[in-house]
Tab-separated table of N, CA and C and ligand atoms in Angstrom:
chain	number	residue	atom	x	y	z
T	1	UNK	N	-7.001	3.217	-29.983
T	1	UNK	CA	-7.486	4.016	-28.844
T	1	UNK	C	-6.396	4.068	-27.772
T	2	UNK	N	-5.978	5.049	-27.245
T	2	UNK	CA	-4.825	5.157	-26.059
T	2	UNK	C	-5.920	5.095	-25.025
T	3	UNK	N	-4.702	4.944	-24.144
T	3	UNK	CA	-5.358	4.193	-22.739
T	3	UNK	C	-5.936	5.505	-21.920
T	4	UNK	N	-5.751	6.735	-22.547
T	4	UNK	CA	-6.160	7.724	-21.893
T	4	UNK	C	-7.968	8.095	-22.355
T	5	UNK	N	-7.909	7.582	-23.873
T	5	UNK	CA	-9.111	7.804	-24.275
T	5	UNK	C	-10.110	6.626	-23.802
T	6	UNK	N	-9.447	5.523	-23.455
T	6	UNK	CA	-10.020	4.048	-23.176
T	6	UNK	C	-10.811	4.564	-21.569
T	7	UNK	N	-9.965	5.329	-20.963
T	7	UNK	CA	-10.276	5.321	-19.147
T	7	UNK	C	-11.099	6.816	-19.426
T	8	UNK	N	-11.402	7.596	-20.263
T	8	UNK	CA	-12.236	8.509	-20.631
T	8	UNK	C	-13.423	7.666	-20.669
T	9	UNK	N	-13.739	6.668	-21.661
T	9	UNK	CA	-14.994	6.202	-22.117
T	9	UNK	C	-15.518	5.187	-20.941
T	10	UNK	N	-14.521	4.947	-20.541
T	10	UNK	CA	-15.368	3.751	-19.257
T	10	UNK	C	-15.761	4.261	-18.004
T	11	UNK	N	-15.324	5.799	-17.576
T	11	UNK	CA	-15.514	6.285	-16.887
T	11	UNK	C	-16.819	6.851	-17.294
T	12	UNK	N	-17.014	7.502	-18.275
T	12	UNK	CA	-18.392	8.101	-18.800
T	12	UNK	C	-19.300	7.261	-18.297
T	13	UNK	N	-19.193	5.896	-18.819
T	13	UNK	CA	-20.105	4.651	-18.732
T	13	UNK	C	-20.655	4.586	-16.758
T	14	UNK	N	-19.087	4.421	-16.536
T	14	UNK	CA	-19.187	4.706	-14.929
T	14	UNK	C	-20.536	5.744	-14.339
T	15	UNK	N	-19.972	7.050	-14.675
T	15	UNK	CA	-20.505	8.043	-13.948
T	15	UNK	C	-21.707	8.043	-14.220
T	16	UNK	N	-22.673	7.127	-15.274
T	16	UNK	CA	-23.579	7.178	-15.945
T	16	UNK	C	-24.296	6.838	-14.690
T	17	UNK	N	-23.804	5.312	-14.558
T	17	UNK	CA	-24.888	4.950	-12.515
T	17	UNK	C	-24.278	4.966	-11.401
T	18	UNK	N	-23.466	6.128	-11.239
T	18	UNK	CA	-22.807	6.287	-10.171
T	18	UNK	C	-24.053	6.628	-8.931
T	19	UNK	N	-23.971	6.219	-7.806
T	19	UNK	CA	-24.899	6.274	-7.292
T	19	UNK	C	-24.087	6.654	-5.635
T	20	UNK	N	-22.934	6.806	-5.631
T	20	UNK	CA	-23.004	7.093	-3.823
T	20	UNK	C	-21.912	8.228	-3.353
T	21	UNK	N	-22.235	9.311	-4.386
T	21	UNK	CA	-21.647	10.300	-3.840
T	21	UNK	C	-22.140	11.231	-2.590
T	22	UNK	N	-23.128	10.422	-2.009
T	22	UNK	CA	-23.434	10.680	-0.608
T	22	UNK	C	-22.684	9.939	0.620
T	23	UNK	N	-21.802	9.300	0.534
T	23	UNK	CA	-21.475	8.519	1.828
T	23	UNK	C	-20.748	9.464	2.018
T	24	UNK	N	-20.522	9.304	3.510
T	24	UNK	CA	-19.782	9.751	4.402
T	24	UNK	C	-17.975	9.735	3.979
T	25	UNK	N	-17.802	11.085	4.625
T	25	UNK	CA	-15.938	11.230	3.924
T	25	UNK	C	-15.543	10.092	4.966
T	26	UNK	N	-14.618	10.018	6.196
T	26	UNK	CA	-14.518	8.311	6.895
T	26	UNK	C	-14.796	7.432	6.567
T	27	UNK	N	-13.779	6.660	6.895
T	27	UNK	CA	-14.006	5.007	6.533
T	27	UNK	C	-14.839	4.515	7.519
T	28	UNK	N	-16.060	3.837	6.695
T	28	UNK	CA	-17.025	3.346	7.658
T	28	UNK	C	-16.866	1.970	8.280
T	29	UNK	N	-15.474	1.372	7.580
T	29	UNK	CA	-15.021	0.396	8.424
T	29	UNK	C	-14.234	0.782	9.253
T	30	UNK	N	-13.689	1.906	9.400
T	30	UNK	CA	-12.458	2.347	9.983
T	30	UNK	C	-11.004	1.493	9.805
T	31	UNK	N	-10.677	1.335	8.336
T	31	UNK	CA	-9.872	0.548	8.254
T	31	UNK	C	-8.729	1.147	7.402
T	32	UNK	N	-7.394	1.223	7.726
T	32	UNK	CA	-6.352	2.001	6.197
T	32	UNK	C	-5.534	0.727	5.648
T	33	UNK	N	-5.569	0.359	4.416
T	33	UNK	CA	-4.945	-0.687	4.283
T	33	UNK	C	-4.199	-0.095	3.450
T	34	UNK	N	-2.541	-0.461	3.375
T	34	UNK	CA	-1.325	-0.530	2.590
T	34	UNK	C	-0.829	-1.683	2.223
T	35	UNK	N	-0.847	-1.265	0.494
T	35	UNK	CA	-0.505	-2.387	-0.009
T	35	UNK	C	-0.108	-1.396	-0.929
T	36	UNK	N	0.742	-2.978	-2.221
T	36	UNK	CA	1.882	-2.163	-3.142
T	36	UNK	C	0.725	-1.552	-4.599
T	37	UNK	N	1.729	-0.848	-5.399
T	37	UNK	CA	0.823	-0.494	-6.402
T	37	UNK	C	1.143	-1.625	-7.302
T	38	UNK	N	1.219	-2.811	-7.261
T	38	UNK	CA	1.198	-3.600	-8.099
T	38	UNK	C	-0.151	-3.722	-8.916
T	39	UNK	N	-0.169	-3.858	-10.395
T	39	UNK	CA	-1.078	-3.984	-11.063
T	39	UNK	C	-1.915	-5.230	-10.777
T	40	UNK	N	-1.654	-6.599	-10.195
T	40	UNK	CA	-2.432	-7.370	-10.001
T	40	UNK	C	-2.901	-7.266	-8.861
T	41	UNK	N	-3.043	-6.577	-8.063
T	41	UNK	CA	-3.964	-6.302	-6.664
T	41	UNK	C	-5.039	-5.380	-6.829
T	42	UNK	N	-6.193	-6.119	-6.535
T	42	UNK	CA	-7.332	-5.113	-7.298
T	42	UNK	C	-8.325	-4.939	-5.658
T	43	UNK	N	-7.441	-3.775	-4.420
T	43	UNK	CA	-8.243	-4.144	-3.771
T	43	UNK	C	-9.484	-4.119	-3.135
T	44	UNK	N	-10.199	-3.614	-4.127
T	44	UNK	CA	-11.671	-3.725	-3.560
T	44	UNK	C	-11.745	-5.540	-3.582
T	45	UNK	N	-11.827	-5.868	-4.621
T	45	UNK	CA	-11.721	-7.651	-5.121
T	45	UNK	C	-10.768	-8.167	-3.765
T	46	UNK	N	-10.126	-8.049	-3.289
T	46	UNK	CA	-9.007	-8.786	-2.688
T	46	UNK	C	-9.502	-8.428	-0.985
T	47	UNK	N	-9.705	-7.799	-1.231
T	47	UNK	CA	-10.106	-6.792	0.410
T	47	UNK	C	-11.473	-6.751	0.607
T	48	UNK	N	-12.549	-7.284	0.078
T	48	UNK	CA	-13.416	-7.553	-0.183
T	48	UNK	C	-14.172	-6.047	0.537
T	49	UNK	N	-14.111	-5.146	-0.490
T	49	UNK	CA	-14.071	-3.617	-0.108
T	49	UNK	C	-15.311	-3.202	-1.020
T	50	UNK	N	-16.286	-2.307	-0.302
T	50	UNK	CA	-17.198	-1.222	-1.004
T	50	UNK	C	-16.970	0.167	-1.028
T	51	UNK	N	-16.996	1.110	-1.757
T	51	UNK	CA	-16.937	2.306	-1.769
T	51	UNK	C	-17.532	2.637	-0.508
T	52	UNK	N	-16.642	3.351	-0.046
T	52	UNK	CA	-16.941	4.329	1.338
T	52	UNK	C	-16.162	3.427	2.174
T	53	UNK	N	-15.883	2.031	2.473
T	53	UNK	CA	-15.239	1.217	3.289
T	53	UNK	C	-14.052	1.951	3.966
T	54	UNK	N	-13.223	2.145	3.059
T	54	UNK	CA	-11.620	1.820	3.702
T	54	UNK	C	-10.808	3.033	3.046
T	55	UNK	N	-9.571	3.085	3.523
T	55	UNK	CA	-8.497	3.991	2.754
T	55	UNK	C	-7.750	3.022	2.393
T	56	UNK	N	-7.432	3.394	1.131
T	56	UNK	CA	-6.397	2.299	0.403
T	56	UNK	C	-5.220	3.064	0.182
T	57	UNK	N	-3.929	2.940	0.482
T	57	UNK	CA	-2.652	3.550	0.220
T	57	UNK	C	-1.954	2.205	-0.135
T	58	UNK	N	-1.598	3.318	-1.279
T	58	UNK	CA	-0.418	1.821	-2.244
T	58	UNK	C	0.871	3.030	-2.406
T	59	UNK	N	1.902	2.228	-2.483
T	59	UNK	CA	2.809	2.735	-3.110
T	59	UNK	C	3.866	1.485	-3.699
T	60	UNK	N	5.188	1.968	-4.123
T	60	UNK	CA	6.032	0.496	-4.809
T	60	UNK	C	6.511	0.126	-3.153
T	61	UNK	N	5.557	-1.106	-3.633
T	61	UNK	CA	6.096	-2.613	-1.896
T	61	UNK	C	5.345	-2.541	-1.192
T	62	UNK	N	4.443	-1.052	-1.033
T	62	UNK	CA	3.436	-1.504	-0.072
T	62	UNK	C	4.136	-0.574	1.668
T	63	UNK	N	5.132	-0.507	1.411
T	63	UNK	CA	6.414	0.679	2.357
T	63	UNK	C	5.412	1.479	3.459
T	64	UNK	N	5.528	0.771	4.832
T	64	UNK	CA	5.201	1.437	5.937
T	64	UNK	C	6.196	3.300	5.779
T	65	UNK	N	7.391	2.991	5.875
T	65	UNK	CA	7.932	4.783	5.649
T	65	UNK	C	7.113	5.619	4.590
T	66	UNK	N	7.007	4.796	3.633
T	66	UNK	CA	6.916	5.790	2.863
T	66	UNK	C	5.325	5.773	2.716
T	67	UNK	N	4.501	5.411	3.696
T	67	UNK	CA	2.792	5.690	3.708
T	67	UNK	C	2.765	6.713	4.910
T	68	UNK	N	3.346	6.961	5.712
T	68	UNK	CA	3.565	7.422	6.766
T	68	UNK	C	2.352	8.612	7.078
T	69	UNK	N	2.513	9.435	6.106
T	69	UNK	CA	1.833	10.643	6.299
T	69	UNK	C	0.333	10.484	5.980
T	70	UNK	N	0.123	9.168	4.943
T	70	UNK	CA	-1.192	9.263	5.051
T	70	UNK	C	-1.764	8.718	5.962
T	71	UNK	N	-1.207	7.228	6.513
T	71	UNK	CA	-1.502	7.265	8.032
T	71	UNK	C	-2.225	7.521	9.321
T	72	UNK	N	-1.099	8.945	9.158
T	72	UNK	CA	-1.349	9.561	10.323
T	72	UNK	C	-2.868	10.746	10.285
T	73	UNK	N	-2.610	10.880	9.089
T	73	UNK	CA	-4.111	11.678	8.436
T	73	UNK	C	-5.351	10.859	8.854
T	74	UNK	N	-5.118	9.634	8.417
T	74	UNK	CA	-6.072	8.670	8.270
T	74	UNK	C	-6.890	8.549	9.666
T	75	UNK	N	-5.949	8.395	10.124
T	75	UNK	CA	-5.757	7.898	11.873
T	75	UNK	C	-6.808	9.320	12.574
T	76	UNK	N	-6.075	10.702	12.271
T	76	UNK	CA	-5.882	11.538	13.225
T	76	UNK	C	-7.101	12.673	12.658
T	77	UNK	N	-7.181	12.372	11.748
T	77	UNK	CA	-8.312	13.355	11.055
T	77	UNK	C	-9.424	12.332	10.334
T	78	UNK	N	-9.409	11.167	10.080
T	78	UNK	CA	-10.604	10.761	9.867
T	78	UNK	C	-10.838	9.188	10.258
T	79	UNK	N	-10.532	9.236	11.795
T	79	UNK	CA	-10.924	7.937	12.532
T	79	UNK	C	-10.630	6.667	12.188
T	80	UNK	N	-9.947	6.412	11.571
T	80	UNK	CA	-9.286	4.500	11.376
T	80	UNK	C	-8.320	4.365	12.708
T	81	UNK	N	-9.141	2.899	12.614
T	81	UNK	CA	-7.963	2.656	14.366
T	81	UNK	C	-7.535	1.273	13.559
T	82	UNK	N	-7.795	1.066	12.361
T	82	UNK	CA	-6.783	-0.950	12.078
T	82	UNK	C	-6.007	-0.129	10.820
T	83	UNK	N	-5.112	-0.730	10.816
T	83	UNK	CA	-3.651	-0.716	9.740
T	83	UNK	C	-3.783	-1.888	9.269
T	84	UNK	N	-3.965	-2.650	7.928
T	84	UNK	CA	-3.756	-3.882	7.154
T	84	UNK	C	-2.673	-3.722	6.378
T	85	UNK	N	-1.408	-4.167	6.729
T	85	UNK	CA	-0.317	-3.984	6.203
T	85	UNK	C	0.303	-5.190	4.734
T	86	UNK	N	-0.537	-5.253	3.625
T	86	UNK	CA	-0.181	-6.292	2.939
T	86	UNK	C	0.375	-6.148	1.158
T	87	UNK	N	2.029	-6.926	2.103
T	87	UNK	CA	2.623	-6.864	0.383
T	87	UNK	C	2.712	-8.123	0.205
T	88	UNK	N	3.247	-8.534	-1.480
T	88	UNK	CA	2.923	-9.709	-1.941
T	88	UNK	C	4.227	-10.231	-2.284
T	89	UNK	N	3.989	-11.518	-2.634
T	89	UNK	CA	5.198	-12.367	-3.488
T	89	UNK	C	5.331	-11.715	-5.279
T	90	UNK	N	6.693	-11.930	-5.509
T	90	UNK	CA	6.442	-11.553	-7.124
T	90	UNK	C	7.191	-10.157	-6.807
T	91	UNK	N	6.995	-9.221	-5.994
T	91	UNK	CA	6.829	-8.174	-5.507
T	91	UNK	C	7.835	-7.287	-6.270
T	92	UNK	N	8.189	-6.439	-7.235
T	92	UNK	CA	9.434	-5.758	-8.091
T	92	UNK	C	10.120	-5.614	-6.982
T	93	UNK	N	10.011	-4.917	-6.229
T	93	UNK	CA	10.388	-4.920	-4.815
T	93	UNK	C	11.934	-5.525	-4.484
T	94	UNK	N	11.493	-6.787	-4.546
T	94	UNK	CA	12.162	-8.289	-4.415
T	94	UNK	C	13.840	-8.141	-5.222
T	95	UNK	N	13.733	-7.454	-6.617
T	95	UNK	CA	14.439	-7.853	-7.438
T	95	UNK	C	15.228	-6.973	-7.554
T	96	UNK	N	15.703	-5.752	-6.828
T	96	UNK	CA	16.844	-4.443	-7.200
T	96	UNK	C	16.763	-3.828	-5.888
T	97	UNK	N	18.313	-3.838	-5.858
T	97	UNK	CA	19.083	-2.897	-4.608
T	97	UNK	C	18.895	-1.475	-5.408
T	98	UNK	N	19.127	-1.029	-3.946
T	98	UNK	CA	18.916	1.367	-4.196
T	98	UNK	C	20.454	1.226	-5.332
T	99	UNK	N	21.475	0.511	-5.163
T	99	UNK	CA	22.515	0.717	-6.015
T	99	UNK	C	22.126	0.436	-7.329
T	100	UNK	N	21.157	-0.106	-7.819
T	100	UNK	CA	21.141	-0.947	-9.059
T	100	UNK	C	20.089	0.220	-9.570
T	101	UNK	N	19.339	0.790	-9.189
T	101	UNK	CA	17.706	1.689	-9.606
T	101	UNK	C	18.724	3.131	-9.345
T	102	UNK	N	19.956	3.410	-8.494
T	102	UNK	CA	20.531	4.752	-8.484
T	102	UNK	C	21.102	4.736	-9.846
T	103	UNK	N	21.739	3.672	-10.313
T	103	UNK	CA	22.702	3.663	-11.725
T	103	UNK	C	21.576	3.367	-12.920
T	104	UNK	N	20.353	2.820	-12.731
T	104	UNK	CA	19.517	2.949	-13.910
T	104	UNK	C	19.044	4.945	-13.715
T	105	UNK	N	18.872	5.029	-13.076
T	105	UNK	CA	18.262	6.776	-12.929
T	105	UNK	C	19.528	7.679	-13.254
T	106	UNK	N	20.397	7.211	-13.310
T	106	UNK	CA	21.665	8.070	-13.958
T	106	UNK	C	22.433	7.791	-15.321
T	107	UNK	N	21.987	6.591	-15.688
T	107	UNK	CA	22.000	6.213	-17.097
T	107	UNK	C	21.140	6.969	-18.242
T	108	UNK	N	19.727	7.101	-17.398
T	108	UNK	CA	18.456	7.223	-17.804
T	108	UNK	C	18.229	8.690	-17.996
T	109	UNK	N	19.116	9.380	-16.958
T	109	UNK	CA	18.099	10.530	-16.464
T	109	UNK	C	19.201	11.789	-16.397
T	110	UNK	N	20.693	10.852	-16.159
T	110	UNK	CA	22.268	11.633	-15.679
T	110	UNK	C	21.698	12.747	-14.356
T	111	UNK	N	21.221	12.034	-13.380
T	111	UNK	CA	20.803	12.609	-12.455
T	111	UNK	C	21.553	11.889	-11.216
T	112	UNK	N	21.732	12.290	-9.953
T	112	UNK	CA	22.302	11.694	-8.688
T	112	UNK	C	21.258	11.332	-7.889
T	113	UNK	N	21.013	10.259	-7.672
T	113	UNK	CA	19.515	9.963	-6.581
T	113	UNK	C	19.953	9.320	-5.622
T	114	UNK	N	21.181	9.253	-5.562
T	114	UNK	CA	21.901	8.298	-4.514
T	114	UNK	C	21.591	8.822	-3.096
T	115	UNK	N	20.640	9.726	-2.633
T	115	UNK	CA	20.559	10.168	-1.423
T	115	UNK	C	18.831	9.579	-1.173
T	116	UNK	N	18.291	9.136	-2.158
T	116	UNK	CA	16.790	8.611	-1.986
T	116	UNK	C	17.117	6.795	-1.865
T	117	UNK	N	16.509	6.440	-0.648
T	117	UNK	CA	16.156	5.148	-0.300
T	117	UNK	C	14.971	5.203	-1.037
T	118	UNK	N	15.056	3.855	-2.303
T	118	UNK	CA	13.571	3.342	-3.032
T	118	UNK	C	12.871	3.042	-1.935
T	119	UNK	N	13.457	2.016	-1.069
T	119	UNK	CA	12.881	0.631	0.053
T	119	UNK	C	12.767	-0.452	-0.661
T	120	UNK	N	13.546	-0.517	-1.599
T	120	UNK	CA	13.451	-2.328	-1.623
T	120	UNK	C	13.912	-3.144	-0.705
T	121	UNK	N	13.512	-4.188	-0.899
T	121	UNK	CA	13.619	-5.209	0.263
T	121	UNK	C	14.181	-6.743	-0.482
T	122	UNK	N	15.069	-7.502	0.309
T	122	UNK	CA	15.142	-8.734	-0.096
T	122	UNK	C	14.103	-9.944	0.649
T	123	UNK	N	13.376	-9.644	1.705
T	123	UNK	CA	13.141	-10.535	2.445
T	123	UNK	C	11.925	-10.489	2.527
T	124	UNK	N	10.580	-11.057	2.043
T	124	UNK	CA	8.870	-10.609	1.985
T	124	UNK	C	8.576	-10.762	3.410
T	125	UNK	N	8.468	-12.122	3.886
T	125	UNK	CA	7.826	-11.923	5.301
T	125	UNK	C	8.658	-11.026	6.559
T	126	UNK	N	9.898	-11.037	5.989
T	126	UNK	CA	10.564	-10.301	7.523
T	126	UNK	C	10.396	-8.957	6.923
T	127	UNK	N	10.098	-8.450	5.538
T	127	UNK	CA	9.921	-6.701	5.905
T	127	UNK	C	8.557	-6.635	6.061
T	128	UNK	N	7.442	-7.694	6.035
T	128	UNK	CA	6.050	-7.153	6.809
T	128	UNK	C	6.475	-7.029	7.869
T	129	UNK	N	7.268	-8.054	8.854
T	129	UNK	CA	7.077	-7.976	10.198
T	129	UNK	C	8.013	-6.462	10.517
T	130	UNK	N	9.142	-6.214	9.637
T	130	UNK	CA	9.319	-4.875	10.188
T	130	UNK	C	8.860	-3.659	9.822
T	131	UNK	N	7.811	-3.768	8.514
T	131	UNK	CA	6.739	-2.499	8.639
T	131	UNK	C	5.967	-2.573	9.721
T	132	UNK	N	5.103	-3.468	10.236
T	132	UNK	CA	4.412	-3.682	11.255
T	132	UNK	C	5.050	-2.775	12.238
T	133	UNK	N	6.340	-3.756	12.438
T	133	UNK	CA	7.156	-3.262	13.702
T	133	UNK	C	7.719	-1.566	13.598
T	134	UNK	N	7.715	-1.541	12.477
T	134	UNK	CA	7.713	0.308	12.358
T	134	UNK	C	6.509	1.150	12.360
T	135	UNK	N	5.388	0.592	12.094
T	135	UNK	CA	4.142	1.441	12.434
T	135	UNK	C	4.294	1.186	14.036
T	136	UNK	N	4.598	-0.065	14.759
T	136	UNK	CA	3.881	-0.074	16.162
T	136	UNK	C	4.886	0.759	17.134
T	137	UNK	N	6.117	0.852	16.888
T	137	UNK	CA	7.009	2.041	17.416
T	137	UNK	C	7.012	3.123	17.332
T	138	UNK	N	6.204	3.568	16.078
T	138	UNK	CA	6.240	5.309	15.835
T	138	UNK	C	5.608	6.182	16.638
T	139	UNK	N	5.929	7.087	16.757
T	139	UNK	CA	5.683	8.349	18.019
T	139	UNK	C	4.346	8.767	17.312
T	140	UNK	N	4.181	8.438	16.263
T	140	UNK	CA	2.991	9.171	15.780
T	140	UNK	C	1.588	8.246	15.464
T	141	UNK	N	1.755	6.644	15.603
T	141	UNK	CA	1.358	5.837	15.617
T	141	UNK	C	0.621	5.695	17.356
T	142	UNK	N	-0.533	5.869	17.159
T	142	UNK	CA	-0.921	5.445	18.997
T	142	UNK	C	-1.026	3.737	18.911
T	143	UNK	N	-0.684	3.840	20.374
T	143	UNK	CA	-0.500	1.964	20.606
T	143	UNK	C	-1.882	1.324	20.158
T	144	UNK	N	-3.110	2.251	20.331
T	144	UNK	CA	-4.608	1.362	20.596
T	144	UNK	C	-4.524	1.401	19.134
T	145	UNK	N	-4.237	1.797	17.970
T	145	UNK	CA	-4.184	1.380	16.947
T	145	UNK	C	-3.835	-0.125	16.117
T	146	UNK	N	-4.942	-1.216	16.062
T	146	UNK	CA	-4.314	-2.579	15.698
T	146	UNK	C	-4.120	-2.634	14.199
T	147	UNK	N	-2.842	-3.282	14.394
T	147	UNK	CA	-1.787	-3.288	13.153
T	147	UNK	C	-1.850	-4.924	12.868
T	148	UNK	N	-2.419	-5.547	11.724
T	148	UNK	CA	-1.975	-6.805	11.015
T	148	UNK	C	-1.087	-7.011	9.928
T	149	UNK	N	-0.135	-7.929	9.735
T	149	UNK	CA	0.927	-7.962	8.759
T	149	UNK	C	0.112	-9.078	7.841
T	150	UNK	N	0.485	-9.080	6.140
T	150	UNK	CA	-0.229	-9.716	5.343
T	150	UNK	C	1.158	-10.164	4.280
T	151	UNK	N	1.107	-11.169	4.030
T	151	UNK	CA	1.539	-11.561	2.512
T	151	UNK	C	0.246	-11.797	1.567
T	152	UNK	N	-0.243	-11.411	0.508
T	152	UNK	CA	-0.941	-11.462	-0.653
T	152	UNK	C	0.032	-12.208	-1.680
T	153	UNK	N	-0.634	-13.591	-1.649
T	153	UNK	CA	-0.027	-14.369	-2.814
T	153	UNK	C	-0.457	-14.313	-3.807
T	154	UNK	N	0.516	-14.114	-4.940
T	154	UNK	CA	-0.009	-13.975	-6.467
T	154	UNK	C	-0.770	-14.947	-7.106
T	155	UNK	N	-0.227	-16.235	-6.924
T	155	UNK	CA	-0.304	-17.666	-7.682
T	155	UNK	C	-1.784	-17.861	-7.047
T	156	UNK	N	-1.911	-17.393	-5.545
T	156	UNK	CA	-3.579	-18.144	-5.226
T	156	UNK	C	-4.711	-17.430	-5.000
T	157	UNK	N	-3.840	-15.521	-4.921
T	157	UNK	CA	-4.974	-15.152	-4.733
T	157	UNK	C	-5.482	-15.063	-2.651
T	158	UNK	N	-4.446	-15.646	-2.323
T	158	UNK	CA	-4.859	-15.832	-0.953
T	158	UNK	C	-3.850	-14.742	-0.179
T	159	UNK	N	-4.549	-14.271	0.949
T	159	UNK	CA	-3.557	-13.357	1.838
T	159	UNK	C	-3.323	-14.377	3.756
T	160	UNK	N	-2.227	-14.180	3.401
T	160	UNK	CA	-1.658	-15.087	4.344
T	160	UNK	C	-1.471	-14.425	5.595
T	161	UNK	N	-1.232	-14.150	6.674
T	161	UNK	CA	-1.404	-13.604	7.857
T	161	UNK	C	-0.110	-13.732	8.162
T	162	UNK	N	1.128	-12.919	8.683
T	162	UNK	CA	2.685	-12.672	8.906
T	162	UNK	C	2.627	-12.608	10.500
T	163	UNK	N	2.838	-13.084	11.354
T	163	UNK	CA	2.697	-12.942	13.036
T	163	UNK	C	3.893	-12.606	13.621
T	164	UNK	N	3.589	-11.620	14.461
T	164	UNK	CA	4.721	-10.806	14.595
T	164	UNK	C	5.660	-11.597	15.520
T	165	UNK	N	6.722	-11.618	15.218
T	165	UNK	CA	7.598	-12.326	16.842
T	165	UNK	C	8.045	-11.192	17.566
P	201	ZN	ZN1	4.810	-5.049	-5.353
């Protein structure tokens, strides 16, 4: 069975007692949380989240730039005033410079990408504190908007709280 026919049949199963395609489009917590698309972050489970709760934006690391636009959507068209900013340890992130992922994409692909920043990062807690610190500077970011920084540890399962200096 491919994984396309696998997420066919469990979805069927799904839609069978789907039951809340009435809630409200807004997050009724008013909450947008960014985090990475890592396969072990499951965050309804982690975020202790119900359908209709929250906006979840993932991308690779979890990247304040590169969530940007949903954000501001989030924010400006459907009422979230908290940002939960949480990437993890383990993180692919962690392990390749833009030089190292430009020369796999031109090996791979004989393409030039050398003008795209991935955003990897070497440093977990100091690039929460400077996503943080890049949501709380942005022109498009209002100040009354509260912003928390998170590490999500793999090994425990626990999200650790990053405080801004
Ligand atoms: Zn990650």
């Amino acid at each position: 069975m491919s994984v396309n026919s696998e997420i066919q049949a469990a979805n069927q199963a799904y839609a069978e007692s789907w039951t809340k395609g009435q809630l409200p489009l807004p997050p009724a917590r008013n909450v947008a949380i960014l985090t990475c698309m890592d396969a072990r972050i499951l965050p309804a489970s982690v975020f202790g989240l119900k359908e209709g709760d929250a906006h979840v934006i993932r991308n690779a690391g979890g990247r304040a730039p590169d969530a940007l636009r949903s954000l501001v959507i989030s924010q400006q068209l459907l009422g979230t005033d908290t940002i939960i900013v949480a990437q993890h340890t383990d993180c692919g992130m962690l392990t390749f410079e833009n030089k190292d992922i430009h020369a796999v994409i031109h090996k791979n692909l004989g393409a030039d990408a050398t003008h795209i920043d991935f955003l990897p990062f070497p440093n977990l807690e100091q690039n929460v504190r400077d996503d943080v610190s890049f949501l709380r500077n942005h022109p498009l970011i209002p100040k009354s908007i509260k912003i928390y920084g998170y590490v999500f540890e793999v090994a425990t399962g626990r999200l650790i709280a990053v405080n801004e200096e």
